[in-house]
C-alpha atoms as a printed R data frame, in Angstrom:
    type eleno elety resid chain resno       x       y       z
1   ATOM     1    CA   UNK     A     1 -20.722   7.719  -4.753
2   ATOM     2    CA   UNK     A     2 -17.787   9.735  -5.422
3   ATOM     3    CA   UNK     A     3 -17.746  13.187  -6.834
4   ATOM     4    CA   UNK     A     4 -16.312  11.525  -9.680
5   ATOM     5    CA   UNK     A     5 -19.339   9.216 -10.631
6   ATOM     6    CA   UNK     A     6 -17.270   6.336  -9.176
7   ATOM     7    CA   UNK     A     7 -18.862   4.114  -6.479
8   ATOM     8    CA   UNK     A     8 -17.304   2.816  -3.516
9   ATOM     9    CA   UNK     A     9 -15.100  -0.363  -4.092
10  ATOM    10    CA   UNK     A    10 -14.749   0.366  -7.973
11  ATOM    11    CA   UNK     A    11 -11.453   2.192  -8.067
12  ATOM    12    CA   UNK     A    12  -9.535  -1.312  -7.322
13  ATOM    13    CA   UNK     A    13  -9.501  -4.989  -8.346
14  ATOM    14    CA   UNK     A    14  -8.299  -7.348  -6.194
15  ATOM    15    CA   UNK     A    15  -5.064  -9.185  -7.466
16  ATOM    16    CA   UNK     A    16  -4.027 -11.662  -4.223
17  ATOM    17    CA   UNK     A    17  -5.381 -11.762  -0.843
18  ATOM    18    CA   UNK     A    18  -3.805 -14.108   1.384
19  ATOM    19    CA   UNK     A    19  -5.004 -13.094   5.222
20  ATOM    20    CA   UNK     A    20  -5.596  -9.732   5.981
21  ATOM    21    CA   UNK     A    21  -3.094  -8.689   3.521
22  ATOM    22    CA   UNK     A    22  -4.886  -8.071  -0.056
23  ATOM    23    CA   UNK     A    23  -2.539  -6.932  -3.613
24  ATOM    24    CA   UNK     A    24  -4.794  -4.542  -5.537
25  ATOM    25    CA   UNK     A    25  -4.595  -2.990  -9.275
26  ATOM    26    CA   UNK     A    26  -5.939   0.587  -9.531
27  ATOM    27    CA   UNK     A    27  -8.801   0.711 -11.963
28  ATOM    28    CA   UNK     A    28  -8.233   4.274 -12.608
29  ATOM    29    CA   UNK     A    29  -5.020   5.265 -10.901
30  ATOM    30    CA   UNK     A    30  -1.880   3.070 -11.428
31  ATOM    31    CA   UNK     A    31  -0.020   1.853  -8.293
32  ATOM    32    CA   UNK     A    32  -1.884   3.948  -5.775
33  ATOM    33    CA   UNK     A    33  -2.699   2.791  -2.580
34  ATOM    34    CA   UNK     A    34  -7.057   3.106  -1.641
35  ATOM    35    CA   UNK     A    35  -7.538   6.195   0.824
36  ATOM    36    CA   UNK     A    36 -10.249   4.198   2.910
37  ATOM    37    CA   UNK     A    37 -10.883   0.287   3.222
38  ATOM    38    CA   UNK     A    38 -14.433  -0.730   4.786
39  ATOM    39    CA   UNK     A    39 -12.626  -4.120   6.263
40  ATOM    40    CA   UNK     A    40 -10.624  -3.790   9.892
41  ATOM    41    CA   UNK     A    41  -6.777  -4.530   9.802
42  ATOM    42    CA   UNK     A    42  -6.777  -4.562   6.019
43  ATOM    43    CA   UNK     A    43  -3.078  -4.099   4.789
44  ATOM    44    CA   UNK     A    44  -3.427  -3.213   1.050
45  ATOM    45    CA   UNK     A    45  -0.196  -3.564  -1.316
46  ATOM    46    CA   UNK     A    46  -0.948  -1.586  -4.361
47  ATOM    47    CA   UNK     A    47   0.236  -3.384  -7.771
48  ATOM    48    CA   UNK     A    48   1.389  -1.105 -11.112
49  ATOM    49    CA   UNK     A    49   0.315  -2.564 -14.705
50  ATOM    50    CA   UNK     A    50   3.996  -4.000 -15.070
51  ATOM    51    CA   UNK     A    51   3.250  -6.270 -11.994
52  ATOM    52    CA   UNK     A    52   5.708  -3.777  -9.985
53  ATOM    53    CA   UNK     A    53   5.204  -3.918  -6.349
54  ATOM    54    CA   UNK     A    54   4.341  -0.206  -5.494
55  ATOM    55    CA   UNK     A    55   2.641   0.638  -2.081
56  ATOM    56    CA   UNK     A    56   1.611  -1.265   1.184
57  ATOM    57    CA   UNK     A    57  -0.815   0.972   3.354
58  ATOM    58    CA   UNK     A    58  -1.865   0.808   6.930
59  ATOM    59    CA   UNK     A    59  -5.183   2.024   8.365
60  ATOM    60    CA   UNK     A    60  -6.318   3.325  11.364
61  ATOM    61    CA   UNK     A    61  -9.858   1.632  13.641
62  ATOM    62    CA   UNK     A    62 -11.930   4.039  11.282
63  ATOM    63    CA   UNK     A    63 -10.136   2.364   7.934
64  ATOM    64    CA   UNK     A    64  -8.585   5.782   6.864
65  ATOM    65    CA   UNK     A    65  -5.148   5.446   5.322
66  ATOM    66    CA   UNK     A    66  -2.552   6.238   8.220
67  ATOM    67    CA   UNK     A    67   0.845   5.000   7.050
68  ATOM    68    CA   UNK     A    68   2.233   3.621   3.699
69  ATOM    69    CA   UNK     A    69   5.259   1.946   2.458
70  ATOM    70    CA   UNK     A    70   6.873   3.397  -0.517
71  ATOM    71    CA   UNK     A    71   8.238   0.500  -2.611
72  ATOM    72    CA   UNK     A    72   8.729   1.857  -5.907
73  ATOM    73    CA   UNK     A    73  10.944   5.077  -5.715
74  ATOM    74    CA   UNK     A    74  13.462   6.585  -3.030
75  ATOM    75    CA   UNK     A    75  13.236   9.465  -0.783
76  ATOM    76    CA   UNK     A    76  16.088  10.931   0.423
77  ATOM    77    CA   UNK     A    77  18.236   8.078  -0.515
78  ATOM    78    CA   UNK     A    78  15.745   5.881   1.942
79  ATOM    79    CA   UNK     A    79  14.146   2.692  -0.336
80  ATOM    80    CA   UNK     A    80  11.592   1.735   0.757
81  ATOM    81    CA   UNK     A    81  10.475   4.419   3.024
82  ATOM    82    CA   UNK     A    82   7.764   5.011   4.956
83  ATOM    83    CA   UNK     A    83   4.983   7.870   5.257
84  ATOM    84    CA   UNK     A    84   2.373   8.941   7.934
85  ATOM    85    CA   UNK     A    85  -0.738  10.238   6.989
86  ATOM    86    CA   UNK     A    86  -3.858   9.831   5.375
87  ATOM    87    CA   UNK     A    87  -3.038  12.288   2.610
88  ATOM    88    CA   UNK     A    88   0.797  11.163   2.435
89  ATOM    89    CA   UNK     A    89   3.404  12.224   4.512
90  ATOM    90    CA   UNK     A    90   1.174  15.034   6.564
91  ATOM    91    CA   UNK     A    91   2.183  13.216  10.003
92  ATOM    92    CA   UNK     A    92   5.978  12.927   9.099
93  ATOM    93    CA   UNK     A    93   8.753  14.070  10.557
94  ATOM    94    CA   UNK     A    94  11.437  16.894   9.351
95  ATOM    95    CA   UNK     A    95  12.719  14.548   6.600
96  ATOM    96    CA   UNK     A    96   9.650  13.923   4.706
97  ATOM    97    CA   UNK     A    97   9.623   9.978   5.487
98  ATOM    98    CA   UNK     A    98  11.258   7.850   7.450
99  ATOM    99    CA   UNK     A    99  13.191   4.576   7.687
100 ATOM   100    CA   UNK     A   100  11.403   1.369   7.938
101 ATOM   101    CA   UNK     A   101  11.067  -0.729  11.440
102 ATOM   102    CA   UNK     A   102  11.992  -3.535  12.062
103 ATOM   103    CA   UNK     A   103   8.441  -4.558  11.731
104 ATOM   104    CA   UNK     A   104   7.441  -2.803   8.286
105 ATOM   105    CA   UNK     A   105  11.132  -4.531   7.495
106 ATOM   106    CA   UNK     A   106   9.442  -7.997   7.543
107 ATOM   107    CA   UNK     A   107   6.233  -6.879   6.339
108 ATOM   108    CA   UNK     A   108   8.444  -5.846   3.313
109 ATOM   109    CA   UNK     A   109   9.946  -9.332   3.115
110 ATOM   110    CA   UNK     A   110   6.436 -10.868   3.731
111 ATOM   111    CA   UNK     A   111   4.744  -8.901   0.950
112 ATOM   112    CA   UNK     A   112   7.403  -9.853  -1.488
113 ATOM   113    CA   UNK     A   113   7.401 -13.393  -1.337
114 ATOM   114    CA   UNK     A   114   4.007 -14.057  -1.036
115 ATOM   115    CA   UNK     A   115   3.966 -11.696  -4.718
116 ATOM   116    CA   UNK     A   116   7.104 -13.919  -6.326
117 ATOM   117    CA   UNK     A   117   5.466 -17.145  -5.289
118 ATOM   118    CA   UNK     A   118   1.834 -15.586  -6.778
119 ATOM   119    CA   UNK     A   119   4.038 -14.568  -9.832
120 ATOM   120    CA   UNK     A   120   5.604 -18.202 -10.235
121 ATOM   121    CA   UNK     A   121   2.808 -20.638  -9.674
């Protein structure tokens, strides 16, 4: 139980899953990304109200947010850019963010059509 009443699991619905990557709608928080995930290797793409693509978070072997994807708005002209942390951007570097890999580059691409196709079927 949270110190907000709120018990674990209730501050999401799920949207998509399709592998280990699931789309989730914030009950209470639009187009945040969950802080912890109970499931190993869980990649969780946060969805906004508008069906906006906002967030895809990483997690670490304890299932703490360690990384996220910014989707949604730039950072230092970088879109999408990338953050380390569990907080947000606590384990960046002197910009704030950084640019995406070549590997969060096709996670990116991944994410996106597997939302269009869920969009348009």
């Amino acid at each position: 139980m949270s110190d907000k009443g709120h018990a674990y699991g209730d501050g999401y619905k799920t949207v998509l899953r399709y592998g280990n990557v699931k789309f989730v709608r914030g009950n209470f928080a639009d187009g945040t990304a969950p802080f912890e995930t109970e499931t190993k290797g869980r990649v969780y793409v946060s969805v906004n109200s508008k069906d906006q693509l906002k967030t895809i978070a990483y997690y670490d072997a304890e299932g703490r947010r360690r990384k996220s994807i910014d989707l949604g708005h730039p950072h230092k002209k970088m879109q999408p850019h990338a953050h380390h942390g569990y907080v947000h951007n606590e384990n960046d570097g002197k910009k704030g963010a950084s640019n995406l890999t070549t590997e969060e580059k096709k996670m990116v691409e991944r994410v996106k059509k597997l939302w269009h196709n869920y969009l348009n079927s």
